[in-house]
Amino acid sequence: MVKHLRTYALFFQSLFVLPLAHGQVDQWDWTPRESLTKEQQSQLSRYCQGSYINSWQANDVKGTDLSADLITRDENGVIHLQGAAEIRQPETTLLADKIEGVPDEYYQADGNVTLRSNNQLIRSSRAYITNNNNSPTEFSDAQFLSHQSKTRGEAKLLSRSQDGVIFIKEGFFTTCEPTEESWQLYGSAIKIDTNSGFGTAEHVQVRVAGLPVFYFPWLRFPINNTRQTGFLFPSFGFSGSDGLSLSAPFYWNIAPNYDATITPQFIQEKGEGIDLELRHLSPYGETTYEQSTFFDNDENEQTLLKLTTAQKITPYFNAGFLLEDNPTRDKYPEANSTSIGEKDHYQRSVYVSANSGNFLNKLTYLTYQTPDNAVDQPFEWLPRVDSSYRLSTSNFDYRVDAQYTDFYDPDENDFDGERLVLNQDTKANINNEWGNLTPGLLVQHRDYGIYNYKTTSDSEESVSHITGYIDSSMVFERRLNLGNSVWRQTLEPQLSYLNSPFKDQDFIPDFDASVPTMTYSQAFSHNRFNGNDRIGDTEQITFGLESRLYDASNNEKWAFKAGQIFYLKDRYVGITGNTDENNAVDDSKRSDLLTSTNYNGDRFSLTGNLNYNLDNSKVNLAQIVATLSPVDVVKINLSYLYTINNIDPDDDAKQASIGTIFPINQNWSMFTQYTYDFLREDGTKEIAGLGYENCCIKVSMSYQHWLNDDNMFDRGVFLQFILRSLSSAGRANTEANNIADSYWNQGKVGY
């Protein structure tokens, strides 16, 4: 609901002052955690201290049953019940010190009034209960509880109409436990409509720990998941450079299949704007239109647009498009609550696809808008056609992929043209329980029609190529007795032979070729390059060895992999430059030793990749990501990335990060993160935060210092909080993923 605006100071006292406001627990159907059954306890989060137990049972009476110490009837037919007065009906029970009224018409109750029905409890000092549709039921100095929604509150005057609408005068409601008065919504007049799923309130205060943190003259709020028109919770903040920031989203439920969200934006020192999101749901799919416009005091209008649709016309036919646009040419809205971000290239594409089992077809038309004229524009597809067919049996597999693309260079400063691709992969599957052997042929053909803008000339090129390969593997198993359980270990050696002869590709253009990162999995690929423009030459043998450990429940716990490529010939085809058979682009006789490790445990998980060059004893790639949770409430995240000697030096990286979340007590937690870049010789991310959470509120505040997208250091204080069953507010750091996101977890932690 609430989008993100920078906050350097936002009600800090609400984070640090969260005392336990113990209510009168004995007035509610409340059972502490320790008194619940094990099944009931298992349904609670660790932050909840108990539950409302609905002990209501329908009365075994057919009409109305009266009881009291003294019962009388006057000459007007009014019944008077004095002392321990009780009126029981099949679906309700009314208790009070004194009750008078006419059965099945009305009752006036005074003193210690209690009205019970299924999933509802109301207590008050005085009540007027009627069966007349023209008169509401009213309670003075009331307390009310809904067991099902866990909503409770108090009111100077509580009334309920015959259609179930509840009116609260001078009162509040909350979903917090009686032992945790963390948030309450106060209002001079509150209307809760259980039929529509929404409530409205006048002169509203949202109080957190007894402190008013929001005020609204009028507010509409949800009490369930029903969609309805109304204002959503606003977002606001303050910073030294921007001053006051405010956004107030308005949700418009136009029709069952149409809706809109309109969000005015205001930044005191920058300007104002408005965001719009329109959604339409058809029988075939969804269409969304988004627009963000901001009128900056210095740069004037800044606008971004986005229109998307995806339609499934029939089970076999799909269509859709994506339109992104920056009409204000390299200006981006200062405040933006939509899904449109700042980009170098904004995409415009349309597609149609027809699929029938193993026969797939797709037509795509793709262009871009590049707001910055200094940035090279990517190739556009005018259009691209993809078709594929696969025939597979237990012993035979054949796949053919065809693609036609009309590439266009919007800059018109180099080359573009047409490309026809035909790839056919045919292989036999020879396998049994302990191994398999898969020989195959990969036939590749390319046809090009190229236009050179420098020479204003046309040319045609083509290349045909046949690659042969043999893949094989074996599987050995044994049982391991570990403790009192039986585990299973596998040993899986793999051997692959690949022969891709050299083909001269001097005149073949590069539209979409790239070099993949070498990993254990990539070592068994039948292509040296990504894309369809380069056919890599190689003759190689790849050895691999995998071992897996499965626990007694057949869950994979460990996986170890190690492999290496041995080259029988030098490689002469590269991404750029001439493909001269006399000048090798790579003459190494073997690849790095490629290793991979994975572990999945209850308290610890690990993913690691390591590429080690045995010739010069150097590590070229190291990736380690580990998560440790020694106890349920402690989390430690470790990561290390080392990748050197990339084709583009900008892709080199060498950095380590450690992040922790650990509790101070039952409700308070601290989280920290530090990331160090060894190439910059500097820390690039520093975070220290404090969080509080109970059964109905979650709050976090953090100081963050990070390297932003412009390669400049930035810092800020961020505060977020969630009021369970009501809303969320505050701002997250959208520029840098961090441990604070893990703690926040989209508000799902503990709920």
mmCIF file of N, CA, C and O in Angstrom, residues 659-734:
data_model
loop_
_atom_site.group_PDB
_atom_site.id
_atom_site.type_symbol
_atom_site.label_atom_id
_atom_site.label_comp_id
_atom_site.label_asym_id
_atom_site.label_seq_id
_atom_site.Cartn_x
_atom_site.Cartn_y
_atom_site.Cartn_z
ATOM 1 N N GLY A 659 26.324 -10.681 7.108
ATOM 2 C CA GLY A 659 25.121 -10.074 7.653
ATOM 3 C C GLY A 659 24.562 -10.945 8.758
ATOM 4 O O GLY A 659 24.617 -12.181 8.682
ATOM 5 N N THR A 660 24.060 -10.313 9.811
ATOM 6 C CA THR A 660 23.542 -11.064 10.948
ATOM 7 C C THR A 660 22.206 -10.493 11.400
ATOM 8 O O THR A 660 21.958 -9.295 11.289
ATOM 9 N N ILE A 661 21.358 -11.380 11.874
ATOM 10 C CA ILE A 661 20.132 -11.010 12.575
ATOM 11 C C ILE A 661 20.116 -11.833 13.863
ATOM 12 O O ILE A 661 20.153 -13.065 13.810
ATOM 13 N N PHE A 662 20.106 -11.167 15.003
ATOM 14 C CA PHE A 662 20.106 -11.922 16.253
ATOM 15 C C PHE A 662 19.243 -11.189 17.277
ATOM 16 O O PHE A 662 19.117 -9.966 17.258
ATOM 17 N N PRO A 663 18.615 -11.941 18.190
ATOM 18 C CA PRO A 663 17.667 -11.336 19.126
ATOM 19 C C PRO A 663 18.366 -10.725 20.338
ATOM 20 O O PRO A 663 19.411 -11.188 20.774
ATOM 21 N N ILE A 664 17.734 -9.691 20.862
ATOM 22 C CA ILE A 664 18.141 -9.143 22.150
ATOM 23 C C ILE A 664 17.305 -9.790 23.250
ATOM 24 O O ILE A 664 17.812 -10.135 24.310
ATOM 25 N N ASN A 665 16.003 -9.930 22.952
ATOM 26 C CA ASN A 665 15.109 -10.667 23.839
ATOM 27 C C ASN A 665 13.980 -11.225 22.977
ATOM 28 O O ASN A 665 14.123 -11.341 21.758
ATOM 29 N N GLN A 666 12.853 -11.547 23.587
ATOM 30 C CA GLN A 666 11.758 -12.184 22.867
ATOM 31 C C GLN A 666 11.273 -11.349 21.689
ATOM 32 O O GLN A 666 10.908 -11.876 20.644
ATOM 33 N N ASN A 667 11.279 -10.017 21.830
ATOM 34 C CA ASN A 667 10.685 -9.144 20.827
ATOM 35 C C ASN A 667 11.688 -8.282 20.066
ATOM 36 O O ASN A 667 11.411 -7.866 18.948
ATOM 37 N N TRP A 668 12.824 -7.984 20.665
ATOM 38 C CA TRP A 668 13.786 -7.076 20.048
ATOM 39 C C TRP A 668 14.887 -7.858 19.334
ATOM 40 O O TRP A 668 15.352 -8.880 19.825
ATOM 41 N N SER A 669 15.287 -7.349 18.176
ATOM 42 C CA SER A 669 16.367 -7.962 17.399
ATOM 43 C C SER A 669 17.289 -6.871 16.865
ATOM 44 O O SER A 669 16.880 -5.724 16.675
ATOM 45 N N MET A 670 18.520 -7.257 16.617
ATOM 46 C CA MET A 670 19.479 -6.380 15.944
ATOM 47 C C MET A 670 19.889 -7.032 14.629
ATOM 48 O O MET A 670 19.934 -8.255 14.514
ATOM 49 N N PHE A 671 20.162 -6.216 13.610
ATOM 50 C CA PHE A 671 20.694 -6.748 12.361
ATOM 51 C C PHE A 671 21.819 -5.844 11.876
ATOM 52 O O PHE A 671 21.786 -4.622 12.029
ATOM 53 N N THR A 672 22.842 -6.466 11.340
ATOM 54 C CA THR A 672 24.020 -5.749 10.859
ATOM 55 C C THR A 672 24.481 -6.353 9.544
ATOM 56 O O THR A 672 24.188 -7.512 9.235
ATOM 57 N N GLN A 673 25.183 -5.557 8.768
ATOM 58 C CA GLN A 673 25.794 -6.066 7.539
ATOM 59 C C GLN A 673 27.007 -5.212 7.200
ATOM 60 O O GLN A 673 27.011 -3.991 7.388
ATOM 61 N N TYR A 674 28.022 -5.889 6.691
ATOM 62 C CA TYR A 674 29.213 -5.183 6.224
ATOM 63 C C TYR A 674 29.708 -5.869 4.954
ATOM 64 O O TYR A 674 29.873 -7.091 4.916
ATOM 65 N N THR A 675 29.904 -5.085 3.906
ATOM 66 C CA THR A 675 30.407 -5.591 2.635
ATOM 67 C C THR A 675 31.696 -4.850 2.295
ATOM 68 O O THR A 675 31.732 -3.609 2.320
ATOM 69 N N TYR A 676 32.722 -5.614 1.984
ATOM 70 C CA TYR A 676 34.028 -5.022 1.669
ATOM 71 C C TYR A 676 34.430 -5.416 0.254
ATOM 72 O O TYR A 676 34.358 -6.586 -0.132
ATOM 73 N N ASP A 677 34.862 -4.417 -0.521
ATOM 74 C CA ASP A 677 35.324 -4.633 -1.889
ATOM 75 C C ASP A 677 36.847 -4.576 -1.893
ATOM 76 O O ASP A 677 37.444 -3.522 -1.628
ATOM 77 N N PHE A 678 37.480 -5.717 -2.195
ATOM 78 C CA PHE A 678 38.938 -5.789 -2.159
ATOM 79 C C PHE A 678 39.579 -5.041 -3.324
ATOM 80 O O PHE A 678 40.740 -4.629 -3.230
ATOM 81 N N LEU A 679 38.860 -4.868 -4.433
ATOM 82 C CA LEU A 679 39.415 -4.121 -5.564
ATOM 83 C C LEU A 679 39.399 -2.616 -5.280
ATOM 84 O O LEU A 679 40.331 -1.908 -5.633
ATOM 85 N N ARG A 680 38.327 -2.135 -4.654
ATOM 86 C CA ARG A 680 38.260 -0.725 -4.261
ATOM 87 C C ARG A 680 39.023 -0.457 -2.967
ATOM 88 O O ARG A 680 39.329 0.694 -2.649
ATOM 89 N N GLU A 681 39.309 -1.550 -2.223
ATOM 90 C CA GLU A 681 39.930 -1.436 -0.908
ATOM 91 C C GLU A 681 39.100 -0.525 -0.008
ATOM 92 O O GLU A 681 39.612 0.383 0.665
ATOM 93 N N ASP A 682 37.815 -0.810 0.013
ATOM 94 C CA ASP A 682 36.905 0.036 0.775
ATOM 95 C C ASP A 682 35.621 -0.735 1.060
ATOM 96 O O ASP A 682 35.233 -1.629 0.292
ATOM 97 N N GLY A 683 34.948 -0.399 2.156
ATOM 98 C CA GLY A 683 33.640 -0.960 2.434
ATOM 99 C C GLY A 683 32.592 -0.316 1.547
ATOM 100 O O GLY A 683 32.551 0.910 1.411
ATOM 101 N N THR A 684 31.736 -1.102 0.940
ATOM 102 C CA THR A 684 30.713 -0.570 0.035
ATOM 103 C C THR A 684 29.316 -0.630 0.624
ATOM 104 O O THR A 684 28.379 -0.109 0.022
ATOM 105 N N LYS A 685 29.148 -1.265 1.777
ATOM 106 C CA LYS A 685 27.834 -1.334 2.408
ATOM 107 C C LYS A 685 28.017 -1.547 3.907
ATOM 108 O O LYS A 685 28.679 -2.483 4.334
ATOM 109 N N GLU A 686 27.446 -0.644 4.692
ATOM 110 C CA GLU A 686 27.481 -0.758 6.137
ATOM 111 C C GLU A 686 26.070 -0.518 6.661
ATOM 112 O O GLU A 686 25.451 0.494 6.347
ATOM 113 N N ILE A 687 25.573 -1.461 7.467
ATOM 114 C CA ILE A 687 24.198 -1.380 7.957
ATOM 115 C C ILE A 687 24.181 -1.780 9.425
ATOM 116 O O ILE A 687 24.805 -2.765 9.820
ATOM 117 N N ALA A 688 23.462 -1.008 10.205
ATOM 118 C CA ALA A 688 23.202 -1.369 11.599
ATOM 119 C C ALA A 688 21.752 -1.018 11.884
ATOM 120 O O ALA A 688 21.315 0.108 11.613
ATOM 121 N N GLY A 689 20.992 -1.981 12.395
ATOM 122 C CA GLY A 689 19.571 -1.749 12.587
ATOM 123 C C GLY A 689 19.041 -2.404 13.836
ATOM 124 O O GLY A 689 19.660 -3.304 14.421
ATOM 125 N N LEU A 690 17.878 -1.932 14.238
ATOM 126 C CA LEU A 690 17.193 -2.438 15.415
ATOM 127 C C LEU A 690 15.746 -2.702 15.034
ATOM 128 O O LEU A 690 15.125 -1.891 14.334
ATOM 129 N N GLY A 691 15.213 -3.852 15.463
ATOM 130 C CA GLY A 691 13.849 -4.205 15.114
ATOM 131 C C GLY A 691 13.061 -4.679 16.320
ATOM 132 O O GLY A 691 13.620 -5.250 17.262
ATOM 133 N N TYR A 692 11.771 -4.403 16.283
ATOM 134 C CA TYR A 692 10.859 -4.866 17.329
ATOM 135 C C TYR A 692 9.688 -5.560 16.651
ATOM 136 O O TYR A 692 9.181 -5.094 15.628
ATOM 137 N N GLU A 693 9.258 -6.684 17.248
ATOM 138 C CA GLU A 693 8.132 -7.412 16.662
ATOM 139 C C GLU A 693 7.357 -8.119 17.759
ATOM 140 O O GLU A 693 7.928 -8.709 18.669
ATOM 141 N N ASN A 694 6.026 -7.995 17.671
ATOM 142 C CA ASN A 694 5.161 -8.835 18.485
ATOM 143 C C ASN A 694 4.062 -9.370 17.586
ATOM 144 O O ASN A 694 4.190 -9.344 16.362
ATOM 145 N N CYS A 695 2.970 -9.813 18.171
ATOM 146 C CA CYS A 695 1.955 -10.504 17.376
ATOM 147 C C CYS A 695 1.201 -9.574 16.433
ATOM 148 O O CYS A 695 0.545 -10.031 15.513
ATOM 149 N N CYS A 696 1.286 -8.240 16.643
ATOM 150 C CA CYS A 696 0.476 -7.354 15.803
ATOM 151 C C CYS A 696 1.236 -6.160 15.267
ATOM 152 O O CYS A 696 0.643 -5.314 14.604
ATOM 153 N N ILE A 697 2.527 -6.052 15.527
ATOM 154 C CA ILE A 697 3.285 -4.936 14.976
ATOM 155 C C ILE A 697 4.708 -5.389 14.695
ATOM 156 O O ILE A 697 5.238 -6.284 15.358
ATOM 157 N N LYS A 698 5.304 -4.790 13.679
ATOM 158 C CA LYS A 698 6.695 -5.070 13.334
ATOM 159 C C LYS A 698 7.329 -3.739 12.952
ATOM 160 O O LYS A 698 6.807 -3.010 12.112
ATOM 161 N N VAL A 699 8.440 -3.405 13.591
ATOM 162 C CA VAL A 699 9.087 -2.113 13.391
ATOM 163 C C VAL A 699 10.581 -2.345 13.216
ATOM 164 O O VAL A 699 11.167 -3.179 13.901
ATOM 165 N N SER A 700 11.171 -1.610 12.288
ATOM 166 C CA SER A 700 12.626 -1.673 12.161
ATOM 167 C C SER A 700 13.161 -0.295 11.804
ATOM 168 O O SER A 700 12.542 0.455 11.052
ATOM 169 N N MET A 701 14.292 0.036 12.363
ATOM 170 C CA MET A 701 15.004 1.250 12.014
ATOM 171 C C MET A 701 16.458 0.892 11.761
ATOM 172 O O MET A 701 17.055 0.125 12.518
ATOM 173 N N SER A 702 17.031 1.427 10.693
ATOM 174 C CA SER A 702 18.409 1.091 10.364
ATOM 175 C C SER A 702 19.141 2.304 9.813
ATOM 176 O O SER A 702 18.557 3.162 9.143
ATOM 177 N N TYR A 703 20.418 2.365 10.110
ATOM 178 C CA TYR A 703 21.333 3.314 9.480
ATOM 179 C C TYR A 703 22.069 2.555 8.382
ATOM 180 O O TYR A 703 22.603 1.473 8.613
ATOM 181 N N GLN A 704 22.100 3.133 7.173
ATOM 182 C CA GLN A 704 22.724 2.456 6.045
ATOM 183 C C GLN A 704 23.659 3.414 5.313
ATOM 184 O O GLN A 704 23.305 4.570 5.052
ATOM 185 N N HIS A 705 24.833 2.922 4.981
ATOM 186 C CA HIS A 705 25.833 3.664 4.218
ATOM 187 C C HIS A 705 26.259 2.747 3.079
ATOM 188 O O HIS A 705 26.775 1.656 3.310
ATOM 189 N N TRP A 706 26.018 3.165 1.822
ATOM 190 C CA TRP A 706 26.207 2.248 0.708
ATOM 191 C C TRP A 706 26.682 2.982 -0.540
ATOM 192 O O TRP A 706 26.543 4.207 -0.659
ATOM 193 N N LEU A 707 27.241 2.204 -1.459
ATOM 194 C CA LEU A 707 27.663 2.699 -2.770
ATOM 195 C C LEU A 707 26.474 2.607 -3.702
ATOM 196 O O LEU A 707 25.963 1.519 -3.965
ATOM 197 N N ASN A 708 25.981 3.741 -4.228
ATOM 198 C CA ASN A 708 24.750 3.732 -5.001
ATOM 199 C C ASN A 708 25.008 3.435 -6.475
ATOM 200 O O ASN A 708 26.144 3.154 -6.896
ATOM 201 N N ASP A 709 23.943 3.502 -7.277
ATOM 202 C CA ASP A 709 24.032 3.144 -8.689
ATOM 203 C C ASP A 709 24.925 4.091 -9.486
ATOM 204 O O ASP A 709 25.391 3.748 -10.576
ATOM 205 N N ASP A 710 25.148 5.296 -8.973
ATOM 206 C CA ASP A 710 26.015 6.270 -9.652
ATOM 207 C C ASP A 710 27.457 6.183 -9.172
ATOM 208 O O ASP A 710 28.249 7.097 -9.418
ATOM 209 N N ASN A 711 27.794 5.094 -8.467
ATOM 210 C CA ASN A 711 29.141 4.867 -7.951
ATOM 211 C C ASN A 711 29.558 5.951 -6.962
ATOM 212 O O ASN A 711 30.731 6.309 -6.864
ATOM 213 N N MET A 712 28.579 6.454 -6.249
ATOM 214 C CA MET A 712 28.814 7.443 -5.209
ATOM 215 C C MET A 712 28.271 6.896 -3.885
ATOM 216 O O MET A 712 27.294 6.147 -3.866
ATOM 217 N N PHE A 713 28.890 7.302 -2.799
ATOM 218 C CA PHE A 713 28.425 6.844 -1.493
ATOM 219 C C PHE A 713 27.232 7.677 -1.040
ATOM 220 O O PHE A 713 27.180 8.885 -1.232
ATOM 221 N N ASP A 714 26.265 6.977 -0.454
ATOM 222 C CA ASP A 714 25.074 7.626 0.067
ATOM 223 C C ASP A 714 24.802 7.051 1.445
ATOM 224 O O ASP A 714 25.283 5.978 1.796
ATOM 225 N N ARG A 715 24.023 7.771 2.239
ATOM 226 C CA ARG A 715 23.696 7.284 3.578
ATOM 227 C C ARG A 715 22.294 7.739 3.943
ATOM 228 O O ARG A 715 21.769 8.703 3.391
ATOM 229 N N GLY A 716 21.678 7.019 4.854
ATOM 230 C CA GLY A 716 20.330 7.378 5.266
ATOM 231 C C GLY A 716 19.886 6.563 6.461
ATOM 232 O O GLY A 716 20.493 5.542 6.810
ATOM 233 N N VAL A 717 18.844 7.039 7.099
ATOM 234 C CA VAL A 717 18.188 6.334 8.192
ATOM 235 C C VAL A 717 16.824 5.909 7.693
ATOM 236 O O VAL A 717 16.064 6.729 7.164
ATOM 237 N N PHE A 718 16.503 4.626 7.818
ATOM 238 C CA PHE A 718 15.279 4.075 7.258
ATOM 239 C C PHE A 718 14.445 3.457 8.374
ATOM 240 O O PHE A 718 14.960 2.720 9.208
ATOM 241 N N LEU A 719 13.173 3.796 8.376
ATOM 242 C CA LEU A 719 12.256 3.247 9.367
ATOM 243 C C LEU A 719 11.045 2.685 8.656
ATOM 244 O O LEU A 719 10.494 3.315 7.752
ATOM 245 N N GLN A 720 10.646 1.473 9.036
ATOM 246 C CA GLN A 720 9.455 0.832 8.487
ATOM 247 C C GLN A 720 8.671 0.208 9.628
ATOM 248 O O GLN A 720 9.250 -0.241 10.611
ATOM 249 N N PHE A 721 7.363 0.192 9.491
ATOM 250 C CA PHE A 721 6.578 -0.586 10.427
ATOM 251 C C PHE A 721 5.296 -1.075 9.776
ATOM 252 O O PHE A 721 4.784 -0.482 8.835
ATOM 253 N N ILE A 722 4.845 -2.204 10.288
ATOM 254 C CA ILE A 722 3.617 -2.834 9.825
ATOM 255 C C ILE A 722 2.660 -2.942 11.002
ATOM 256 O O ILE A 722 3.048 -3.373 12.084
ATOM 257 N N LEU A 723 1.437 -2.503 10.783
ATOM 258 C CA LEU A 723 0.361 -2.714 11.736
ATOM 259 C C LEU A 723 -0.462 -3.867 11.196
ATOM 260 O O LEU A 723 -1.156 -3.728 10.193
ATOM 261 N N ARG A 724 -0.350 -5.007 11.846
ATOM 262 C CA ARG A 724 -0.997 -6.214 11.337
ATOM 263 C C ARG A 724 -2.490 -5.994 11.146
ATOM 264 O O ARG A 724 -3.168 -5.443 12.005
ATOM 265 N N SER A 725 -2.999 -6.421 10.007
ATOM 266 C CA SER A 725 -4.404 -6.307 9.616
ATOM 267 C C SER A 725 -4.817 -4.877 9.319
ATOM 268 O O SER A 725 -5.996 -4.607 9.125
ATOM 269 N N LEU A 726 -3.842 -3.939 9.271
ATOM 270 C CA LEU A 726 -4.215 -2.566 8.959
ATOM 271 C C LEU A 726 -3.401 -2.036 7.796
ATOM 272 O O LEU A 726 -3.930 -1.837 6.712
ATOM 273 N N SER A 727 -2.084 -1.822 7.964
ATOM 274 C CA SER A 727 -1.305 -1.257 6.881
ATOM 275 C C SER A 727 0.166 -1.325 7.215
ATOM 276 O O SER A 727 0.572 -1.777 8.283
ATOM 277 N N SER A 728 0.981 -0.821 6.277
ATOM 278 C CA SER A 728 2.409 -0.684 6.485
ATOM 279 C C SER A 728 2.805 0.730 6.117
ATOM 280 O O SER A 728 2.117 1.416 5.365
ATOM 281 N N ALA A 729 3.921 1.192 6.650
ATOM 282 C CA ALA A 729 4.366 2.547 6.372
ATOM 283 C C ALA A 729 5.869 2.603 6.475
ATOM 284 O O ALA A 729 6.515 1.694 6.977
ATOM 285 N N GLY A 730 6.437 3.712 5.990
ATOM 286 C CA GLY A 730 7.875 3.900 6.066
ATOM 287 C C GLY A 730 8.531 3.704 4.727
ATOM 288 O O GLY A 730 7.886 3.656 3.688
ATOM 289 N N ARG A 731 9.836 3.598 4.734
ATOM 290 C CA ARG A 731 10.586 3.492 3.493
ATOM 291 C C ARG A 731 11.703 2.476 3.617
ATOM 292 O O ARG A 731 12.374 2.401 4.644
ATOM 293 N N ALA A 732 11.879 1.673 2.565
ATOM 294 C CA ALA A 732 13.014 0.760 2.480
ATOM 295 C C ALA A 732 14.049 1.355 1.538
ATOM 296 O O ALA A 732 13.769 2.253 0.754
ATOM 297 N N ASN A 733 15.265 0.844 1.607
ATOM 298 C CA ASN A 733 16.321 1.272 0.693
ATOM 299 C C ASN A 733 16.191 0.467 -0.593
ATOM 300 O O ASN A 733 16.500 -0.715 -0.637
ATOM 301 N N THR A 734 15.719 1.123 -1.663
ATOM 302 C CA THR A 734 15.470 0.416 -2.923
ATOM 303 C C THR A 734 16.717 0.325 -3.795
ATOM 304 O O THR A 734 16.682 -0.311 -4.842
#
